[in-house]
XYZ file of C-alpha atoms in Angstrom:
656
model
C 0.000 0.000 0.000
C 1.383 3.373 -0.975
C 0.794 6.945 -1.882
C 1.511 7.860 -5.496
C 1.904 11.106 -7.400
C 3.625 12.803 -10.256
C 3.765 15.425 -12.986
C 3.920 14.854 -16.741
C 4.648 17.748 -19.107
C 3.178 18.426 -22.506
C 6.625 19.806 -23.403
C 9.238 17.120 -22.779
C 11.941 19.780 -22.577
C 10.348 21.381 -19.517
C 11.722 19.612 -16.446
C 9.808 18.602 -13.341
C 11.533 20.138 -10.329
C 13.030 17.728 -7.837
C 11.627 19.911 -5.045
C 8.092 19.488 -6.346
C 8.412 15.692 -6.201
C 9.883 15.796 -2.712
C 7.038 18.005 -1.500
C 4.559 15.547 -2.995
C 6.363 12.752 -1.155
C 6.042 14.683 2.112
C 2.331 15.256 1.488
C 1.796 11.513 0.977
C 4.161 10.204 3.648
C 1.334 9.221 6.024
C 0.115 6.784 3.345
C 3.572 5.267 3.012
C 5.624 5.826 6.162
C 8.287 3.207 5.356
C 10.115 5.213 2.695
C 9.759 6.707 -0.759
C 11.107 6.551 -4.281
C 11.423 8.846 -7.291
C 11.574 8.509 -11.065
C 12.698 11.452 -13.202
C 13.055 11.990 -16.894
C 12.492 14.499 -19.661
C 9.233 16.224 -18.807
C 8.152 13.623 -16.253
C 8.506 13.004 -12.537
C 6.924 10.217 -10.469
C 6.878 9.591 -6.732
C 5.774 6.740 -4.477
C 5.628 6.507 -0.683
C 5.509 2.954 0.669
C 3.635 1.051 3.347
C 5.519 -2.248 3.158
C 3.164 -5.252 3.226
C 4.307 -7.692 0.505
C 7.993 -8.468 -0.280
C 9.277 -6.054 2.344
C 12.763 -5.937 0.789
C 12.077 -5.960 -2.946
C 8.818 -4.089 -3.372
C 10.072 -0.536 -3.768
C 8.623 1.873 -6.324
C 8.648 3.455 -8.845
C 9.213 0.142 -10.599
C 10.623 -0.501 -14.059
C 11.036 -3.998 -15.470
C 13.927 -3.038 -17.763
C 15.933 0.098 -18.577
C 13.967 2.311 -20.933
C 10.732 0.419 -20.302
C 7.416 1.550 -18.841
C 7.287 2.656 -15.215
C 4.615 1.944 -12.612
C 3.635 3.694 -9.408
C 0.897 1.780 -7.726
C -1.226 2.117 -4.585
C -3.061 -0.976 -3.445
C -3.085 -4.733 -3.474
C -3.835 -7.334 -6.133
C -4.702 -10.348 -4.033
C -4.426 -12.975 -6.773
C -0.913 -11.882 -7.723
C 0.613 -15.273 -6.898
C -1.658 -17.013 -9.402
C -1.038 -14.292 -11.998
C 2.716 -14.541 -11.394
C 2.577 -18.285 -12.045
C 0.785 -17.606 -15.346
C 3.465 -15.093 -16.335
C 6.256 -17.532 -15.559
C 4.572 -20.165 -17.708
C 4.670 -17.577 -20.491
C 8.431 -17.234 -20.003
C 8.455 -14.001 -17.976
C 11.236 -13.710 -15.391
C 10.078 -11.888 -12.255
C 12.709 -10.226 -10.083
C 10.540 -9.707 -6.982
C 7.674 -11.303 -5.104
C 5.483 -8.218 -5.309
C 2.100 -7.689 -6.864
C 3.529 -4.416 -8.214
C 5.809 -6.249 -10.625
C 3.006 -8.596 -11.650
C 0.767 -5.634 -12.519
C 3.591 -3.918 -14.411
C 4.367 -7.015 -16.502
C 0.698 -7.658 -17.252
C 0.252 -4.072 -18.434
C 3.335 -4.376 -20.640
C 2.035 -7.562 -22.254
C -1.715 -6.919 -22.442
C -2.297 -3.202 -21.881
C -5.665 -2.276 -20.400
C -7.011 -5.720 -21.304
C -5.072 -6.956 -18.259
C -7.264 -5.032 -15.816
C -10.149 -7.551 -15.547
C -7.592 -10.177 -14.431
C -6.819 -8.202 -11.282
C -8.684 -9.111 -8.104
C -8.017 -6.319 -5.674
C -8.100 -2.668 -4.727
C -5.715 -0.357 -6.501
C -4.984 2.988 -8.054
C -2.087 3.103 -10.481
C -0.195 5.356 -12.831
C 1.550 3.674 -15.784
C 4.061 5.753 -17.729
C 5.117 4.619 -21.220
C 8.218 6.609 -22.227
C 8.088 5.855 -25.957
C 4.701 7.406 -26.755
C 4.973 9.656 -23.665
C 1.644 8.317 -22.453
C 0.337 8.239 -18.885
C -2.511 5.923 -17.916
C -4.352 6.346 -14.604
C -6.505 3.439 -13.415
C -8.777 2.933 -10.419
C -10.197 -0.329 -9.054
C -13.763 -1.517 -9.628
C -15.383 -0.031 -6.523
C -13.058 2.919 -5.967
C -11.495 1.582 -2.777
C -8.280 3.481 -3.472
C -8.265 7.143 -4.506
C -6.614 8.834 -7.460
C -6.880 12.561 -8.226
C -5.610 14.575 -11.160
C -5.626 18.048 -12.645
C -4.877 19.292 -16.154
C -3.070 22.632 -16.212
C -3.659 25.393 -18.755
C -0.490 24.306 -20.560
C -1.623 20.696 -20.848
C 0.514 19.252 -18.053
C -1.091 16.567 -15.897
C -0.549 16.477 -12.145
C -1.823 13.455 -10.222
C -1.772 12.073 -6.707
C -3.483 9.720 -4.298
C -4.822 12.708 -2.400
C -5.510 16.322 -3.422
C -2.862 17.549 -1.001
C -0.163 16.011 -3.198
C -1.353 18.084 -6.166
C -1.260 21.271 -4.124
C 2.139 20.395 -2.626
C 3.591 20.164 -6.134
C 3.046 23.897 -6.623
C 1.407 23.156 -9.972
C -2.216 23.347 -8.732
C -3.886 25.862 -6.413
C -6.746 24.863 -4.084
C -10.141 26.541 -4.412
C -13.655 25.328 -3.543
C -15.889 23.688 -6.127
C -19.407 24.637 -5.072
C -21.022 21.840 -7.060
C -18.776 19.325 -5.337
C -19.693 20.801 -1.963
C -23.367 20.578 -2.870
C -22.834 16.875 -3.597
C -21.427 16.439 -0.084
C -24.412 18.179 1.483
C -26.821 16.005 -0.516
C -25.365 12.511 -0.912
C -22.506 12.790 1.646
C -19.633 12.897 -0.836
C -18.552 14.479 -4.108
C -19.207 12.035 -6.940
C -16.302 11.253 -9.224
C -15.016 12.696 -11.433
C -15.989 15.822 -9.466
C -14.249 16.737 -6.195
C -14.722 19.554 -3.692
C -11.763 21.374 -5.305
C -12.141 23.412 -8.469
C -10.328 21.923 -11.489
C -9.321 18.799 -9.548
C -10.880 15.534 -10.743
C -11.010 11.958 -9.517
C -10.607 8.910 -11.698
C -14.007 7.251 -11.560
C -14.197 3.760 -10.042
C -13.589 1.079 -12.653
C -12.240 3.654 -15.122
C -9.009 4.355 -16.968
C -7.887 7.873 -17.905
C -5.186 8.231 -20.560
C -3.162 11.435 -21.064
C -0.980 12.058 -24.087
C 0.410 15.126 -25.843
C -1.127 17.581 -23.408
C -4.690 16.280 -23.296
C -6.850 13.458 -21.992
C -7.412 11.154 -24.963
C -9.356 8.403 -23.192
C -11.640 8.264 -20.140
C -13.791 5.164 -20.087
C -14.955 2.314 -17.899
C -13.131 -1.005 -17.892
C -15.693 -2.361 -15.403
C -19.100 -1.221 -14.171
C -21.480 -2.638 -11.541
C -24.239 -4.605 -13.235
C -26.845 -4.623 -10.475
C -29.471 -6.106 -12.792
C -27.574 -9.351 -13.386
C -29.702 -12.422 -13.895
C -26.759 -14.814 -13.795
C -27.489 -18.013 -11.888
C -24.940 -18.191 -9.045
C -25.758 -21.788 -8.108
C -22.574 -23.150 -9.711
C -20.484 -21.148 -7.239
C -21.930 -21.313 -3.688
C -21.489 -18.325 -1.405
C -19.499 -19.939 1.397
C -16.458 -21.172 -0.588
C -16.476 -17.954 -2.584
C -16.463 -15.746 0.503
C -13.909 -17.992 2.182
C -11.611 -17.610 -0.805
C -12.052 -13.851 -0.777
C -11.070 -13.759 2.895
C -8.150 -16.129 2.287
C -6.771 -13.932 -0.471
C -7.090 -10.832 1.694
C -5.044 -12.418 4.439
C -2.041 -12.538 2.103
C 0.665 -10.312 3.547
C 4.172 -10.459 4.941
C 2.850 -8.696 8.047
C 0.096 -9.630 10.499
C -3.492 -8.887 9.430
C -6.078 -7.748 11.990
C -9.818 -7.144 11.742
C -12.280 -4.446 12.710
C -15.066 -5.980 14.790
C -18.210 -3.869 15.167
C -20.290 -6.628 16.730
C -22.662 -6.721 13.780
C -23.260 -9.585 11.375
C -20.820 -8.585 8.628
C -17.636 -7.948 10.597
C -18.364 -10.885 12.909
C -18.777 -13.257 9.957
C -15.546 -12.050 8.337
C -13.709 -12.426 11.641
C -14.932 -16.013 11.990
C -13.829 -16.842 8.440
C -10.471 -15.115 8.912
C -9.771 -17.186 12.001
C -10.464 -20.372 10.071
C -8.439 -19.342 7.034
C -5.404 -18.012 8.911
C -2.549 -19.877 10.567
C -1.827 -16.927 12.865
C -3.627 -15.524 15.934
C -6.091 -12.815 14.951
C -6.248 -9.445 16.677
C -9.526 -7.549 16.495
C -10.242 -3.871 17.112
C -13.463 -2.135 18.109
C -14.802 1.321 18.950
C -16.893 1.652 22.104
C -18.855 4.794 22.967
C -19.719 6.307 26.315
C -23.208 7.035 24.978
C -25.279 3.799 24.974
C -27.247 4.975 21.912
C -24.135 4.420 19.804
C -22.311 1.742 21.780
C -22.087 -1.855 20.516
C -19.354 -3.047 22.869
C -21.391 -5.839 24.560
C -21.874 -7.469 21.147
C -18.228 -6.933 20.251
C -17.063 -8.577 23.466
C -19.453 -11.494 22.983
C -18.172 -12.212 19.466
C -14.515 -11.804 20.439
C -14.981 -14.178 23.373
C -16.904 -16.734 21.313
C -14.302 -16.744 18.544
C -11.242 -16.397 20.762
C -9.628 -13.342 19.174
C -7.099 -11.092 20.879
C -9.418 -8.131 21.255
C -8.648 -4.430 21.702
C -11.273 -1.819 22.542
C -10.934 1.903 21.924
C -13.392 3.842 24.082
C -14.408 7.174 22.542
C -16.157 10.017 24.324
C -17.378 13.431 23.125
C -14.058 15.114 23.928
C -12.187 12.562 21.787
C -14.421 13.405 18.832
C -13.987 17.140 19.326
C -10.215 16.823 19.749
C -9.876 14.566 16.710
C -12.259 16.417 14.409
C -9.852 18.874 12.794
C -7.230 16.282 11.913
C -9.891 13.966 10.531
C -11.209 16.704 8.226
C -7.649 17.485 7.114
C -7.068 13.872 6.079
C -10.529 13.493 4.556
C -9.856 16.592 2.421
C -13.601 17.234 2.259
C -16.315 18.573 4.526
C -18.183 15.880 6.445
C -21.873 15.455 7.198
C -21.250 13.186 10.176
C -18.615 12.740 12.873
C -18.423 8.974 12.286
C -15.045 9.155 10.453
C -13.383 10.557 13.586
C -13.562 7.357 15.680
C -12.523 5.325 12.629
C -9.353 7.383 12.298
C -8.679 6.991 16.016
C -9.237 3.233 15.676
C -6.667 3.094 12.862
C -4.220 4.921 15.098
C -4.862 2.358 17.847
C -4.319 -0.552 15.442
C -1.042 0.995 14.310
C 0.075 1.452 17.911
C -0.538 -2.274 18.409
C 1.678 -3.097 15.419
C -1.105 -3.815 12.922
C -0.921 -2.178 9.488
C -3.543 -4.282 7.649
C -7.149 -4.823 8.769
C -10.060 -6.717 7.228
C -13.394 -4.946 7.471
C -16.997 -5.534 6.422
C -17.882 -2.686 4.080
C -19.938 -3.713 1.076
C -22.092 -6.399 2.679
C -25.092 -4.137 3.232
C -24.989 -2.891 -0.361
C -24.627 -6.362 -1.881
C -26.973 -8.274 0.403
C -29.577 -5.532 0.995
C -28.915 -4.891 4.660
C -29.754 -1.191 4.786
C -33.214 0.044 5.667
C -33.221 2.062 2.431
C -34.012 -1.172 0.550
C -36.930 -2.012 2.812
C -37.953 1.635 2.733
C -38.244 1.912 -1.035
C -40.431 -1.200 -1.195
C -42.627 0.034 1.669
C -42.897 3.499 0.154
C -43.816 2.072 -3.240
C -46.528 -0.070 -1.622
C -47.848 2.902 0.354
C -48.057 5.005 -2.816
C -49.913 2.272 -4.683
C -51.942 1.066 -1.690
C -52.231 3.754 1.034
C -53.615 1.202 3.493
C -50.106 -0.318 3.662
C -48.481 2.916 4.915
C -48.345 1.618 8.496
C -45.481 -0.664 7.419
C -43.273 2.442 7.318
C -43.372 2.600 11.123
C -41.098 -0.446 11.369
C -38.216 1.276 9.562
C -35.120 2.680 11.292
C -35.721 1.178 14.750
C -32.434 2.718 15.983
C -34.021 6.171 15.686
C -35.988 5.666 18.865
C -36.292 9.401 19.430
C -38.195 9.837 16.188
C -41.984 9.879 16.602
C -43.864 7.285 14.586
C -47.372 7.657 13.295
C -49.320 9.430 10.536
C -46.869 12.331 10.205
C -43.902 10.000 9.829
C -45.773 7.958 7.243
C -46.848 10.994 5.243
C -43.308 12.400 5.226
C -41.801 9.168 3.866
C -44.627 8.534 1.417
C -44.447 12.049 0.020
C -40.640 12.249 -0.190
C -40.162 12.530 -3.922
C -42.208 11.837 -7.003
C -42.918 8.125 -7.394
C -41.888 8.446 -11.057
C -38.511 9.973 -10.168
C -35.638 7.582 -11.022
C -34.106 8.643 -7.698
C -37.269 7.708 -5.792
C -35.412 5.371 -3.431
C -32.958 8.016 -2.229
C -35.105 11.125 -2.122
C -35.841 10.899 1.643
C -32.148 10.715 2.559
C -31.130 13.441 0.135
C -33.891 15.741 1.335
C -33.061 15.076 4.983
C -29.376 15.792 4.390
C -29.770 18.898 2.255
C -32.881 20.513 3.715
C -31.273 22.427 6.574
C -27.740 22.730 5.215
C -28.801 23.995 1.786
C -31.054 26.585 3.386
C -27.961 28.168 4.942
C -26.168 28.866 1.638
C -25.183 32.438 0.851
C -27.151 34.027 -1.955
C -24.128 34.205 -4.255
C -23.587 30.476 -3.735
C -27.180 29.807 -4.747
C -26.683 31.921 -7.853
C -23.496 30.098 -8.830
C -25.258 26.750 -8.442
C -27.814 28.266 -10.829
C -30.713 26.159 -9.641
C -29.025 22.923 -10.733
C -28.715 20.779 -7.640
C -26.755 17.649 -6.916
C -29.703 15.379 -7.696
C -30.281 17.117 -11.036
C -26.707 16.335 -12.026
C -27.059 12.770 -10.770
C -30.158 12.165 -12.917
C -28.196 13.295 -15.956
C -25.430 10.765 -15.183
C -27.499 7.606 -14.692
C -26.405 4.592 -16.770
C -28.430 3.564 -19.804
C -29.546 0.364 -18.076
C -31.068 2.281 -15.161
C -34.539 2.541 -16.720
C -34.764 -1.237 -16.951
C -33.996 -1.867 -13.274
C -36.567 -2.224 -10.521
C -36.657 -0.104 -7.351
C -34.251 -2.295 -5.369
C -31.753 -2.576 -8.221
C -31.800 1.191 -8.665
C -31.314 1.670 -4.937
C -28.377 -0.755 -5.004
C -26.639 1.154 -7.788
C -27.218 4.442 -5.978
C -25.842 3.068 -2.708
C -22.710 1.808 -4.464
C -22.045 5.019 -6.354
C -23.318 7.815 -4.110
C -22.575 6.536 -0.590
C -20.181 3.570 -0.581
C -17.456 5.034 -2.789
C -17.607 8.781 -2.068
C -18.141 8.482 1.703
C -17.819 5.034 3.319
C -14.710 4.011 1.366
C -13.270 7.526 1.268
C -13.694 9.859 4.255
C -14.693 7.040 6.609
C -12.488 4.414 4.966
C -9.270 5.056 3.048
C -8.559 8.572 4.399
C -9.333 7.568 7.995
C -7.151 4.447 7.990
C -4.339 5.665 5.757
C -3.959 8.762 7.937
C -2.001 6.377 10.170
C -0.630 4.048 7.512
C -3.224 1.292 8.009
C -4.590 -0.560 4.988
C -8.234 -1.646 5.051
C -9.212 -4.761 3.081
C -12.787 -5.521 2.052
C -13.625 -9.192 1.343
C -17.237 -8.402 0.421
C -15.947 -6.168 -2.392
C -14.280 -9.020 -4.227
C -15.895 -8.676 -7.663
C -16.729 -12.386 -7.615
C -18.750 -11.946 -4.421
C -20.490 -8.955 -5.979
C -21.431 -10.912 -9.106
C -22.678 -13.805 -6.978
C -24.852 -11.501 -4.865
C -26.343 -9.741 -7.881
C -27.347 -13.104 -9.348
C -29.116 -14.356 -6.231
C -32.908 -14.476 -6.155
C -34.241 -11.443 -4.298
C -35.524 -13.645 -1.463
C -31.930 -14.783 -0.778
C -31.016 -11.203 0.026
C -34.228 -9.591 1.289
C -37.329 -11.497 2.353
C -40.500 -10.417 4.095
C -38.964 -11.282 7.454
C -35.195 -10.774 7.113
C -32.415 -8.973 5.276
C -29.076 -10.487 4.164
C -30.750 -13.885 4.147
C -27.875 -15.813 2.538
C -25.300 -14.241 4.859
C -27.394 -14.960 7.946
C -27.762 -18.597 6.901
C -23.981 -18.900 6.667
C -23.504 -17.040 9.944
C -25.706 -19.478 11.875
C -22.982 -22.102 11.414
C -20.130 -19.833 12.503
C -21.457 -17.356 15.082
C -23.597 -17.284 18.217
C -27.239 -17.473 17.058
C -28.178 -14.109 18.546
C -25.384 -12.441 16.552
C -26.419 -14.164 13.322
C -29.984 -12.911 13.841
C -29.067 -9.466 15.161
C -30.777 -6.557 13.351
C -28.660 -3.926 11.661
C -27.426 -1.129 13.925
C -25.955 1.584 11.695
C -22.585 2.865 12.832
C -22.941 6.410 14.149
C -21.119 8.744 16.523
C -22.262 11.721 18.627
C -22.625 14.789 16.429
C -23.581 17.862 18.495
C -22.537 17.230 22.101
C -18.781 17.072 21.319
C -18.832 20.684 20.127
C -21.168 22.242 22.697
C -20.636 20.230 25.877
C -18.653 21.337 28.912
C -15.375 20.223 27.348
C -16.025 21.749 23.913
C -12.880 23.277 22.375
C -12.726 27.067 22.115
C -12.065 27.033 18.369
C -15.620 25.856 17.656
C -17.238 29.153 18.671
C -14.692 31.079 16.633
C -15.238 28.904 13.545
C -19.027 29.307 13.743
C -19.037 33.073 14.273
C -20.812 35.135 11.593
C -17.525 36.780 10.578
C -15.743 33.443 10.137
C -18.616 31.984 8.132
C -18.751 35.012 5.852
C -14.983 34.831 5.321
C -15.258 31.241 4.105
C -18.035 32.260 1.735
C -20.250 29.156 1.629
C -22.825 29.717 4.377
C -24.658 32.882 5.379
C -23.166 33.961 8.692
C -26.338 35.406 10.167
C -28.643 32.721 8.828
C -26.542 30.004 10.463
C -26.756 31.541 13.926
C -30.188 30.106 14.632
C -28.790 26.604 14.126
C -25.770 27.408 16.298
C -27.986 28.700 19.127
C -30.188 25.606 19.049
C -27.113 23.383 19.204
C -25.611 25.397 22.051
C -28.893 25.321 24.008
C -29.506 21.601 23.472
C -32.587 22.185 21.318
C -31.463 20.430 18.128
C -34.397 19.073 16.145
C -33.282 15.596 15.076
C -30.746 14.297 12.585
C -31.266 16.986 9.971
C -30.002 19.766 12.205
C -27.252 17.608 13.707
C -25.918 16.832 10.222
C -26.212 20.494 9.225
C -24.103 21.478 12.223
C -21.379 18.969 11.296
C -21.566 20.096 7.658
C -21.104 23.762 8.512
C -18.367 23.212 11.086
C -16.406 20.784 8.914
C -16.625 23.179 5.965
C -15.042 25.863 8.106
C -12.202 23.536 9.075
C -11.811 22.181 5.540
C -11.574 25.643 4.001
C -9.134 26.910 6.617
C -6.848 23.880 6.359
C -6.956 23.370 2.585
C -7.951 26.613 0.866
C -7.363 29.499 3.260
C -4.240 31.632 3.640
C -3.038 29.470 6.548
C -3.593 26.194 4.705
C -1.459 23.115 5.122
C 1.856 23.417 3.308
C 4.533 20.759 2.950
C 8.279 21.113 3.125
C 10.421 18.949 0.888
C 11.081 15.392 2.006
C 14.736 15.443 3.100
C 15.392 11.762 3.779
C 17.145 9.721 1.122
C 14.827 7.981 -1.389
C 15.012 4.198 -1.434
C 14.707 4.128 -5.220
C 15.821 6.648 -7.837
C 15.111 5.920 -11.496
C 16.786 8.106 -14.097
C 14.473 7.639 -17.063
C 16.707 9.581 -19.443
C 19.741 7.402 -18.934
C 17.621 4.239 -18.628
C 19.490 3.165 -15.515
C 18.575 2.952 -11.870
C 20.163 3.053 -8.479
C 18.713 1.105 -5.563
C 19.928 2.216 -2.158
C 20.631 -0.225 0.642
């Protein structure tokens, strides 16, 4: 696992400054704390920072198979690299290392982009071909690993794992993208290729972007999620498939741990990991002081039943307040919830215990229909078509015990969005997220958005197959593309864990598991009485029965109390002052004061206002740390690089 970055020039005679590459290395060092490498040539410079997991001695980057050949910088893991390496050797390829990096490089050399479907893993890579002076950027199927880029006015391309690397290069200046921010305040994250920074793009999940001669000549999908698959999965049962996914994701030359929430998904993965590993398994959990969020009794029960070496991180309101700023800095985006803060603190705890790789359960709810949004869309559709069935809406979201049920609740859910809207399934969430926050925009922000909201843009980007999908299939695609990738795998996933050099691995996001789940009959995923039916059936053989049957408890963290309780940090009041809000230029300073007063007085009206408070406060921090005059700046990395490739002389030096 690494951080990658670089600059390629439209004019090969214009050099890339060594200082720019070293600043990019410093900006990415948290992703790769074990060292870094550089590659430099005419009009090109590449950098990689390394978190050593596979072939600890030989896996340094940038990597070049032969002098004068293509160069790869690569962030991620290809879990089936041993099998792919065996295939390459049978074809007569000599491999110098035991790394997946070299396997990917050789496959790209031999097959080009046609090699990508062979890769089972999570990755973001940059492949430089010196002959045609062509740079190819690729991102994995689900967008587990990030990759950002910007095209300058002169046609140069600057890229990096995180936006901070682009800004550290000195080639790109940070400024807010209001449409990207509006995405965050609607669907919780900016949707690729858009980001929250003007003129900075993301490679879309499952896409390849090719730059040559000063322009992007190719930007297309090499894989896309077919949620309407009718493939019969019977020939490949779930249990051996999921076991194999877990087995592959235990491959490492370091110990692999697991995050254990106490819910079905992480508990099932932990049980499988114990059976597939020949090493003791350490598990890590977050516990909260507030019982509304705490799942520690379930975590302890599973850890005791399975016999893991378990570590608990207890998080209180002051921990969230104290960790909020740094979490926003690493997320490089405003947040709508505080939930990423404990996840970053958990990664820090895992690192302190010597663990740099953790398996975690993201993806199961999207694939096996575990979220209430899937039940909700079916119940809402029934209530629209048969109003007498509206009472079924009362059973949704049982964790929101403070929300009143009854006719008002039913009417609000039933009326949330036109039944003919292709986004029907996600209208309630989008409205709930945006209603209060969007009302606080400054007038000039509203004018720049020009009446085109995040959902309007999303409707224009739906795939051609969308019209042929049913409500649940549409909801699945929307969960994968508007919540999983931009938020759960990004701010709450990759940025939270890699802030401390910890790699998260996601067995449910093996593309084979995805294809199996999409081919299952609906009743194997969501029945009238249960969700995640196939997973629960498997779990009954591996877990305590009460865990296998446990209802979903969404992971949340306290959102208002940390910033207005007795131990609230002083900077919060300053950041939320009218003058500070006006200086940032997103929210109306006076209009926001009503929300601030209600939060301060303990009169917050439900989740909408709590999320608005986090949105406003995190925007203030994000702007100050990334776009303001006092923004984060990086000095040049001064330590000696472990690898230096001189691409002009087609020779390399590898340091001891």
